[in-house]
mmCIF file of C-alpha atoms in Angstrom:
data_model
loop_
_atom_site.group_PDB
_atom_site.id
_atom_site.type_symbol
_atom_site.label_atom_id
_atom_site.label_comp_id
_atom_site.label_asym_id
_atom_site.label_seq_id
_atom_site.Cartn_x
_atom_site.Cartn_y
_atom_site.Cartn_z
ATOM 1 C CA UNK I 9 22.079 8.690 0.743
ATOM 2 C CA UNK I 10 25.270 6.895 -0.258
ATOM 3 C CA UNK I 11 27.312 4.281 1.569
ATOM 4 C CA UNK I 12 30.226 2.069 0.551
ATOM 5 C CA UNK I 13 28.151 -1.051 0.945
ATOM 6 C CA UNK I 14 24.649 -2.317 0.215
ATOM 7 C CA UNK I 15 22.290 -1.590 3.047
ATOM 8 C CA UNK I 16 19.847 -4.465 3.427
ATOM 9 C CA UNK I 17 16.517 -3.168 4.637
ATOM 10 C CA UNK I 18 13.469 -5.189 5.462
ATOM 11 C CA UNK I 19 10.415 -3.184 4.436
ATOM 12 C CA UNK I 20 8.148 -2.103 7.287
ATOM 13 C CA UNK I 21 4.930 -2.495 5.397
ATOM 14 C CA UNK I 22 3.583 -5.233 3.149
ATOM 15 C CA UNK I 23 3.769 -4.247 -0.567
ATOM 16 C CA UNK I 24 1.139 -5.630 -2.827
ATOM 17 C CA UNK I 25 0.696 -6.247 -6.580
ATOM 18 C CA UNK I 26 -1.838 -4.041 -8.265
ATOM 19 C CA UNK I 27 -4.244 -5.953 -10.556
ATOM 20 C CA UNK I 28 -6.949 -4.110 -12.439
ATOM 21 C CA UNK I 29 -9.801 -5.198 -14.676
ATOM 22 C CA UNK I 30 -12.831 -4.725 -12.453
ATOM 23 C CA UNK I 31 -16.041 -5.975 -14.073
ATOM 24 C CA UNK I 32 -19.554 -5.267 -12.891
ATOM 25 C CA UNK I 33 -20.681 -8.866 -12.346
ATOM 26 C CA UNK I 34 -17.353 -10.713 -12.207
ATOM 27 C CA UNK I 35 -15.395 -11.507 -9.056
ATOM 28 C CA UNK I 36 -18.429 -11.289 -6.759
ATOM 29 C CA UNK I 37 -17.079 -12.471 -3.385
ATOM 30 C CA UNK I 38 -18.789 -15.248 -1.454
ATOM 31 C CA UNK I 39 -20.726 -13.651 1.388
ATOM 32 C CA UNK I 40 -19.370 -16.233 3.823
ATOM 33 C CA UNK I 41 -15.811 -15.126 2.991
ATOM 34 C CA UNK I 42 -16.454 -11.428 3.487
ATOM 35 C CA UNK I 43 -14.016 -9.688 5.794
ATOM 36 C CA UNK I 44 -15.838 -7.756 8.502
ATOM 37 C CA UNK I 45 -12.838 -6.301 10.364
ATOM 38 C CA UNK I 46 -9.100 -5.789 9.893
ATOM 39 C CA UNK I 47 -6.925 -5.075 12.929
ATOM 40 C CA UNK I 48 -3.261 -4.124 12.532
ATOM 41 C CA UNK I 49 -0.834 -3.750 15.419
ATOM 42 C CA UNK I 50 2.890 -2.990 15.349
ATOM 43 C CA UNK I 51 5.721 -2.281 17.748
ATOM 44 C CA UNK I 52 8.927 -0.515 16.773
ATOM 45 C CA UNK I 53 12.131 -0.503 18.827
ATOM 46 C CA UNK I 54 15.646 0.806 18.280
ATOM 47 C CA UNK I 55 18.955 -0.947 18.466
ATOM 48 C CA UNK I 56 21.131 2.112 17.919
ATOM 49 C CA UNK I 57 19.753 5.610 18.441
ATOM 50 C CA UNK I 58 21.268 6.543 15.098
ATOM 51 C CA UNK I 59 18.628 9.012 13.948
ATOM 52 C CA UNK I 60 17.260 10.047 17.359
ATOM 53 C CA UNK I 61 14.043 8.113 17.025
ATOM 54 C CA UNK I 62 11.459 6.990 19.576
ATOM 55 C CA UNK I 63 12.043 3.645 21.275
ATOM 56 C CA UNK I 64 9.329 1.003 21.736
ATOM 57 C CA UNK I 65 6.594 2.835 19.852
ATOM 58 C CA UNK I 66 3.385 0.810 19.515
ATOM 59 C CA UNK I 67 0.446 1.490 17.194
ATOM 60 C CA UNK I 68 -2.870 -0.241 16.517
ATOM 61 C CA UNK I 69 -5.670 0.407 14.057
ATOM 62 C CA UNK I 70 -9.041 -1.182 13.312
ATOM 63 C CA UNK I 71 -11.168 -0.986 10.182
ATOM 64 C CA UNK I 72 -14.722 -2.292 9.838
ATOM 65 C CA UNK I 73 -15.886 -3.366 6.378
ATOM 66 C CA UNK I 74 -19.486 -3.264 5.106
ATOM 67 C CA UNK I 75 -21.026 -4.484 1.845
ATOM 68 C CA UNK I 76 -24.087 -3.784 -0.273
ATOM 69 C CA UNK I 77 -26.756 -6.287 -1.391
ATOM 70 C CA UNK I 78 -24.537 -7.398 -4.295
ATOM 71 C CA UNK I 79 -21.681 -8.118 -1.870
ATOM 72 C CA UNK I 80 -19.655 -5.192 -3.204
ATOM 73 C CA UNK I 81 -17.496 -3.341 -0.701
ATOM 74 C CA UNK I 82 -19.382 -0.268 0.449
ATOM 75 C CA UNK I 83 -17.509 1.007 3.523
ATOM 76 C CA UNK I 84 -14.064 0.514 5.021
ATOM 77 C CA UNK I 85 -12.871 2.333 8.117
ATOM 78 C CA UNK I 86 -13.825 6.011 7.918
ATOM 79 C CA UNK I 87 -14.658 5.934 4.202
ATOM 80 C CA UNK I 88 -17.377 4.773 1.836
ATOM 81 C CA UNK I 89 -17.339 4.149 -1.918
ATOM 82 C CA UNK I 90 -19.812 5.524 -4.458
ATOM 83 C CA UNK I 91 -20.325 3.369 -7.558
ATOM 84 C CA UNK I 92 -21.311 4.526 -11.034
ATOM 85 C CA UNK I 93 -23.738 2.945 -13.489
ATOM 86 C CA UNK I 94 -20.916 0.835 -14.972
ATOM 87 C CA UNK I 95 -20.273 -0.808 -11.598
ATOM 88 C CA UNK I 96 -16.937 0.898 -11.053
ATOM 89 C CA UNK I 97 -16.021 3.135 -8.143
ATOM 90 C CA UNK I 98 -16.444 6.823 -8.958
ATOM 91 C CA UNK I 99 -15.782 8.422 -5.578
ATOM 92 C CA UNK I 100 -14.466 7.763 -2.099
ATOM 93 C CA UNK I 101 -15.805 10.022 0.671
ATOM 94 C CA UNK I 102 -15.972 10.178 4.449
ATOM 95 C CA UNK I 103 -18.855 8.255 6.013
ATOM 96 C CA UNK I 104 -19.414 11.197 8.358
ATOM 97 C CA UNK I 105 -18.504 14.077 6.112
ATOM 98 C CA UNK I 106 -17.424 17.331 7.767
ATOM 99 C CA UNK I 107 -19.348 20.112 5.983
ATOM 100 C CA UNK I 108 -16.320 22.370 6.481
ATOM 101 C CA UNK I 109 -14.031 19.801 4.865
ATOM 102 C CA UNK I 110 -15.992 18.027 2.076
ATOM 103 C CA UNK I 111 -13.054 15.825 1.065
ATOM 104 C CA UNK I 112 -13.463 13.309 -1.757
ATOM 105 C CA UNK I 113 -11.328 11.171 -4.026
ATOM 106 C CA UNK I 114 -12.363 10.847 -7.676
ATOM 107 C CA UNK I 115 -11.497 7.725 -9.704
ATOM 108 C CA UNK I 116 -10.948 7.828 -13.472
ATOM 109 C CA UNK I 117 -10.762 4.684 -15.636
ATOM 110 C CA UNK I 118 -9.357 4.113 -19.135
ATOM 111 C CA UNK I 119 -11.312 2.519 -22.046
ATOM 112 C CA UNK I 120 -9.950 -0.928 -21.095
ATOM 113 C CA UNK I 121 -11.440 -0.691 -17.609
ATOM 114 C CA UNK I 122 -8.101 -0.018 -15.902
ATOM 115 C CA UNK I 123 -7.666 2.606 -13.225
ATOM 116 C CA UNK I 124 -6.067 5.654 -14.838
ATOM 117 C CA UNK I 125 -5.736 8.179 -12.018
ATOM 118 C CA UNK I 126 -7.123 9.297 -8.671
ATOM 119 C CA UNK I 127 -7.696 12.936 -7.778
ATOM 120 C CA UNK I 128 -8.371 14.515 -4.421
ATOM 121 C CA UNK I 129 -10.944 17.291 -4.484
ATOM 122 C CA UNK I 130 -13.800 18.762 -2.495
ATOM 123 C CA UNK I 131 -17.526 18.737 -3.195
ATOM 124 C CA UNK I 132 -17.649 22.485 -3.767
ATOM 125 C CA UNK I 133 -14.035 23.012 -4.928
ATOM 126 C CA UNK I 134 -13.465 25.124 -1.814
ATOM 127 C CA UNK I 135 -10.296 23.393 -0.601
ATOM 128 C CA UNK I 136 -6.845 24.129 -1.984
ATOM 129 C CA UNK I 137 -4.526 21.126 -1.772
ATOM 130 C CA UNK I 138 -0.778 21.756 -1.692
ATOM 131 C CA UNK I 139 2.336 19.661 -2.258
ATOM 132 C CA UNK I 140 5.814 19.875 -0.784
ATOM 133 C CA UNK I 141 7.203 20.734 -4.243
ATOM 134 C CA UNK I 142 4.980 23.780 -4.544
ATOM 135 C CA UNK I 143 1.895 22.643 -6.470
ATOM 136 C CA UNK I 144 -1.451 24.173 -5.458
ATOM 137 C CA UNK I 145 -4.754 22.841 -6.795
ATOM 138 C CA UNK I 146 -8.358 22.264 -5.773
ATOM 139 C CA UNK I 147 -8.296 19.071 -7.869
ATOM 140 C CA UNK I 148 -4.955 17.402 -7.225
ATOM 141 C CA UNK I 149 -3.812 14.131 -8.825
ATOM 142 C CA UNK I 150 -2.586 11.840 -6.025
ATOM 143 C CA UNK I 151 -2.121 8.611 -8.027
ATOM 144 C CA UNK I 152 -1.645 7.734 -11.702
ATOM 145 C CA UNK I 153 -1.001 4.429 -13.437
ATOM 146 C CA UNK I 154 1.052 3.281 -16.436
ATOM 147 C CA UNK I 155 0.567 -0.001 -18.315
ATOM 148 C CA UNK I 156 2.487 -1.986 -20.914
ATOM 149 C CA UNK I 157 0.265 -2.243 -23.985
ATOM 150 C CA UNK I 158 -3.030 -3.926 -23.051
ATOM 151 C CA UNK I 159 -1.774 -5.531 -19.841
ATOM 152 C CA UNK I 160 -4.184 -5.325 -16.909
ATOM 153 C CA UNK I 161 -1.416 -4.948 -14.357
ATOM 154 C CA UNK I 162 0.354 -1.587 -14.039
ATOM 155 C CA UNK I 163 4.021 -1.381 -14.932
ATOM 156 C CA UNK I 164 4.410 1.759 -12.822
ATOM 157 C CA UNK I 165 2.370 3.687 -10.256
ATOM 158 C CA UNK I 166 3.014 7.304 -9.289
ATOM 159 C CA UNK I 167 1.564 8.425 -5.967
ATOM 160 C CA UNK I 168 1.604 11.117 -3.316
ATOM 161 C CA UNK I 169 1.557 10.516 0.446
ATOM 162 C CA UNK I 170 -0.544 12.744 2.666
ATOM 163 C CA UNK I 171 1.800 14.792 4.845
ATOM 164 C CA UNK I 172 -0.808 16.596 6.915
ATOM 165 C CA UNK I 173 -4.536 16.122 6.940
ATOM 166 C CA UNK I 174 -5.233 19.373 8.770
ATOM 167 C CA UNK I 175 -3.739 21.574 6.050
ATOM 168 C CA UNK I 176 -4.355 19.218 3.088
ATOM 169 C CA UNK I 177 -0.673 18.893 2.209
ATOM 170 C CA UNK I 178 0.775 16.042 0.119
ATOM 171 C CA UNK I 179 4.261 14.850 -0.754
ATOM 172 C CA UNK I 180 5.879 15.144 -4.143
ATOM 173 C CA UNK I 181 5.290 12.245 -6.546
ATOM 174 C CA UNK I 182 6.978 8.950 -5.684
ATOM 175 C CA UNK I 183 6.764 5.827 -7.831
ATOM 176 C CA UNK I 184 6.761 2.030 -7.811
ATOM 177 C CA UNK I 185 7.720 -0.120 -10.843
ATOM 178 C CA UNK I 186 6.724 -3.798 -10.958
ATOM 179 C CA UNK I 187 7.926 -7.063 -12.450
ATOM 180 C CA UNK I 188 5.502 -9.976 -12.334
ATOM 181 C CA UNK I 189 5.528 -13.727 -12.167
ATOM 182 C CA UNK I 190 2.014 -14.785 -13.072
ATOM 183 C CA UNK I 191 -0.385 -13.056 -10.679
ATOM 184 C CA UNK I 192 2.357 -12.548 -8.099
ATOM 185 C CA UNK I 193 5.212 -10.108 -7.910
ATOM 186 C CA UNK I 194 8.825 -11.087 -8.515
ATOM 187 C CA UNK I 195 10.344 -7.697 -7.693
ATOM 188 C CA UNK I 196 9.596 -3.999 -7.577
ATOM 189 C CA UNK I 197 11.570 -0.768 -7.574
ATOM 190 C CA UNK I 198 10.407 1.961 -5.193
ATOM 191 C CA UNK I 199 11.799 5.344 -6.252
ATOM 192 C CA UNK I 200 11.976 8.564 -4.232
ATOM 193 C CA UNK I 201 10.342 6.903 -1.241
ATOM 194 C CA UNK I 202 10.002 9.161 1.784
ATOM 195 C CA UNK I 203 11.676 7.484 4.769
ATOM 196 C CA UNK I 204 11.618 9.452 8.058
ATOM 197 C CA UNK I 205 14.407 7.185 9.387
ATOM 198 C CA UNK I 206 13.167 7.215 12.963
ATOM 199 C CA UNK I 207 12.837 10.981 13.051
ATOM 200 C CA UNK I 208 9.633 12.376 11.493
ATOM 201 C CA UNK I 209 11.296 15.771 11.009
ATOM 202 C CA UNK I 210 14.220 14.330 9.059
ATOM 203 C CA UNK I 211 12.822 13.481 5.610
ATOM 204 C CA UNK I 212 15.034 11.452 3.292
ATOM 205 C CA UNK I 213 14.175 10.229 -0.208
ATOM 206 C CA UNK I 214 15.814 6.991 -1.285
ATOM 207 C CA UNK I 215 15.315 4.186 -3.830
ATOM 208 C CA UNK I 216 14.670 0.607 -2.708
ATOM 209 C CA UNK I 217 14.439 -2.616 -4.703
ATOM 210 C CA UNK I 218 12.294 -5.387 -3.209
ATOM 211 C CA UNK I 219 12.548 -9.081 -4.137
ATOM 212 C CA UNK I 220 9.763 -11.528 -3.280
ATOM 213 C CA UNK I 221 9.595 -15.245 -2.609
ATOM 214 C CA UNK I 222 5.933 -16.055 -3.055
ATOM 215 C CA UNK I 223 3.904 -18.370 -0.852
ATOM 216 C CA UNK I 224 0.828 -20.493 -1.577
ATOM 217 C CA UNK I 225 -1.740 -18.845 0.738
ATOM 218 C CA UNK I 226 -4.318 -16.729 -1.066
ATOM 219 C CA UNK I 227 -4.201 -13.085 -0.042
ATOM 220 C CA UNK I 228 -7.099 -12.121 2.217
ATOM 221 C CA UNK I 229 -7.823 -8.974 0.163
ATOM 222 C CA UNK I 230 -7.667 -10.697 -3.235
ATOM 223 C CA UNK I 231 -11.449 -11.071 -3.683
ATOM 224 C CA UNK I 232 -12.088 -7.421 -2.839
ATOM 225 C CA UNK I 233 -9.238 -6.312 -5.065
ATOM 226 C CA UNK I 234 -10.523 -8.223 -8.084
ATOM 227 C CA UNK I 235 -14.049 -6.946 -7.503
ATOM 228 C CA UNK I 236 -13.314 -3.195 -7.202
ATOM 229 C CA UNK I 237 -10.054 -3.076 -9.171
ATOM 230 C CA UNK I 238 -7.739 -1.515 -6.563
ATOM 231 C CA UNK I 239 -6.513 -1.761 -2.984
ATOM 232 C CA UNK I 240 -9.199 -0.141 -0.799
ATOM 233 C CA UNK I 241 -6.751 0.603 2.022
ATOM 234 C CA UNK I 242 -3.741 2.090 0.218
ATOM 235 C CA UNK I 243 -4.325 3.015 -3.400
ATOM 236 C CA UNK I 244 -0.720 2.591 -4.551
ATOM 237 C CA UNK I 245 -0.129 -0.764 -2.868
ATOM 238 C CA UNK I 246 -1.199 -3.741 -4.914
ATOM 239 C CA UNK I 247 -2.706 -7.094 -4.000
ATOM 240 C CA UNK I 248 -1.058 -10.324 -5.203
ATOM 241 C CA UNK I 249 -2.757 -13.658 -5.686
ATOM 242 C CA UNK I 250 -0.769 -15.049 -2.757
ATOM 243 C CA UNK I 251 0.710 -13.677 0.441
ATOM 244 C CA UNK I 252 4.516 -13.502 0.177
ATOM 245 C CA UNK I 253 6.530 -16.086 2.033
ATOM 246 C CA UNK I 254 9.586 -13.835 2.267
ATOM 247 C CA UNK I 255 10.918 -10.528 0.958
ATOM 248 C CA UNK I 256 14.275 -8.797 0.791
ATOM 249 C CA UNK I 257 14.664 -5.055 0.279
ATOM 250 C CA UNK I 258 17.958 -3.422 -0.686
ATOM 251 C CA UNK I 259 18.962 0.207 -0.913
ATOM 252 C CA UNK I 260 19.672 1.148 -4.527
ATOM 253 C CA UNK I 261 22.976 2.897 -5.085
ATOM 254 C CA UNK I 262 24.723 4.229 -8.157
ATOM 255 C CA UNK I 263 26.031 1.509 -10.458
ATOM 256 C CA UNK I 264 25.164 -1.390 -8.161
ATOM 257 C CA UNK I 265 23.914 -4.583 -9.781
ATOM 258 C CA UNK I 266 21.339 -7.028 -8.456
ATOM 259 C CA UNK I 267 22.855 -8.943 -5.539
ATOM 260 C CA UNK I 268 23.006 -12.646 -4.871
ATOM 261 C CA UNK I 269 20.046 -12.980 -2.528
ATOM 262 C CA UNK I 270 20.447 -14.828 0.750
ATOM 263 C CA UNK I 271 16.889 -15.822 1.686
ATOM 264 C CA UNK I 272 18.122 -16.854 5.133
ATOM 265 C CA UNK I 273 18.360 -13.123 5.900
ATOM 266 C CA UNK I 274 14.931 -12.260 4.474
ATOM 267 C CA UNK I 275 11.826 -10.999 6.222
ATOM 268 C CA UNK I 276 9.560 -13.999 6.819
ATOM 269 C CA UNK I 277 5.762 -13.987 6.946
ATOM 270 C CA UNK I 278 3.975 -16.250 9.420
ATOM 271 C CA UNK I 279 0.356 -16.971 8.465
ATOM 272 C CA UNK I 280 -2.247 -18.298 10.894
ATOM 273 C CA UNK I 281 -5.258 -20.038 9.270
ATOM 274 C CA UNK I 282 -8.719 -21.112 10.351
ATOM 275 C CA UNK I 283 -10.311 -24.531 9.739
ATOM 276 C CA UNK I 284 -11.233 -23.405 6.208
ATOM 277 C CA UNK I 285 -7.597 -22.550 5.419
ATOM 278 C CA UNK I 286 -8.394 -18.829 5.324
ATOM 279 C CA UNK I 287 -5.702 -16.505 6.719
ATOM 280 C CA UNK I 288 -6.825 -15.031 10.051
ATOM 281 C CA UNK I 289 -3.468 -13.615 11.130
ATOM 282 C CA UNK I 290 -0.348 -12.443 9.263
ATOM 283 C CA UNK I 291 2.776 -11.787 11.323
ATOM 284 C CA UNK I 292 6.202 -10.533 10.313
ATOM 285 C CA UNK I 293 9.286 -9.020 11.894
ATOM 286 C CA UNK I 294 11.364 -6.432 10.043
ATOM 287 C CA UNK I 295 14.948 -5.338 10.628
ATOM 288 C CA UNK I 296 16.901 -2.302 9.447
ATOM 289 C CA UNK I 297 20.681 -2.321 9.854
ATOM 290 C CA UNK I 298 22.890 0.625 10.764
ATOM 291 C CA UNK I 299 24.859 1.383 7.555
ATOM 292 C CA UNK I 300 27.901 2.509 9.552
ATOM 293 C CA UNK I 301 28.508 -0.615 11.611
ATOM 294 C CA UNK I 302 25.991 -3.255 10.477
ATOM 295 C CA UNK I 303 24.316 -3.390 13.902
ATOM 296 C CA UNK I 304 20.510 -3.507 14.242
ATOM 297 C CA UNK I 305 19.153 0.006 13.898
ATOM 298 C CA UNK I 306 15.408 -0.589 14.006
ATOM 299 C CA UNK I 307 13.170 -3.600 14.359
ATOM 300 C CA UNK I 308 9.428 -3.752 13.862
ATOM 301 C CA UNK I 309 7.005 -6.535 14.665
ATOM 302 C CA UNK I 310 3.595 -6.305 13.021
ATOM 303 C CA UNK I 311 0.472 -8.432 12.867
ATOM 304 C CA UNK I 312 -2.736 -8.133 10.891
ATOM 305 C CA UNK I 313 -5.789 -9.959 12.218
ATOM 306 C CA UNK I 314 -8.617 -10.772 9.810
ATOM 307 C CA UNK I 315 -12.204 -11.357 11.040
ATOM 308 C CA UNK I 316 -14.770 -12.814 8.634
ATOM 309 C CA UNK I 317 -18.584 -12.610 8.581
#
């Protein structure tokens, strides 16, 4: 997708830093700070019907979280984690497994305790998983991680999105490259991202660069992330030390250089806290502009509510 100008896009989902280095006894979360439920709601509306999308579409999802006696995350939403003798996650499976669809994700770690790759498979190897670029396998890699030297944080993550659960189809590999500022992100490059652009039947792969202005509120998933070594909700999204204060996302075009960022036009995050200064609500409003005339094309309001034990 090419235009004569930079298209400023405000990302419609929160991107996180991925920090590895899970240890068996380290990072044990305080039981009183355990999250028991995450609720996410969003509403999308169109300014211009540029790609024939659906106006005023609302979605909501809830996930309950459960822990074992050592306060390690055991269940989240529809899934549960199986830990190995070394304290690291070995598998992720359905809580109520369908015997006709014994789906499981297998986690592999490198000698430095960093997540190396995640495969999707089935308990009896009976399911063939397919990809949109023609790969067929009963043990398909859906995420893999690259690191600079001995760094704990990944420099690049390759991942596949699930396209259809009913026929076990995944996308081709997409990737995210990261630059860090301490335990927070300064920017990332998302390559070959699949954007339906308001029409789920119109797939378009583009590259987006995201710049972050970091806040000072600790991320509500940080304790869980440090303890298990990955994001339990979306494997390729990473958890920073702090929730962002703002972000700006820009469409990458041939030969364009990094722009002068105007943070007045950025997506802002509004954080609601309880009397212990813990985040209990994160709200943001995103905007995508029509590249032809600069008018609002799509806006999305989203809020995540966090309930603690």
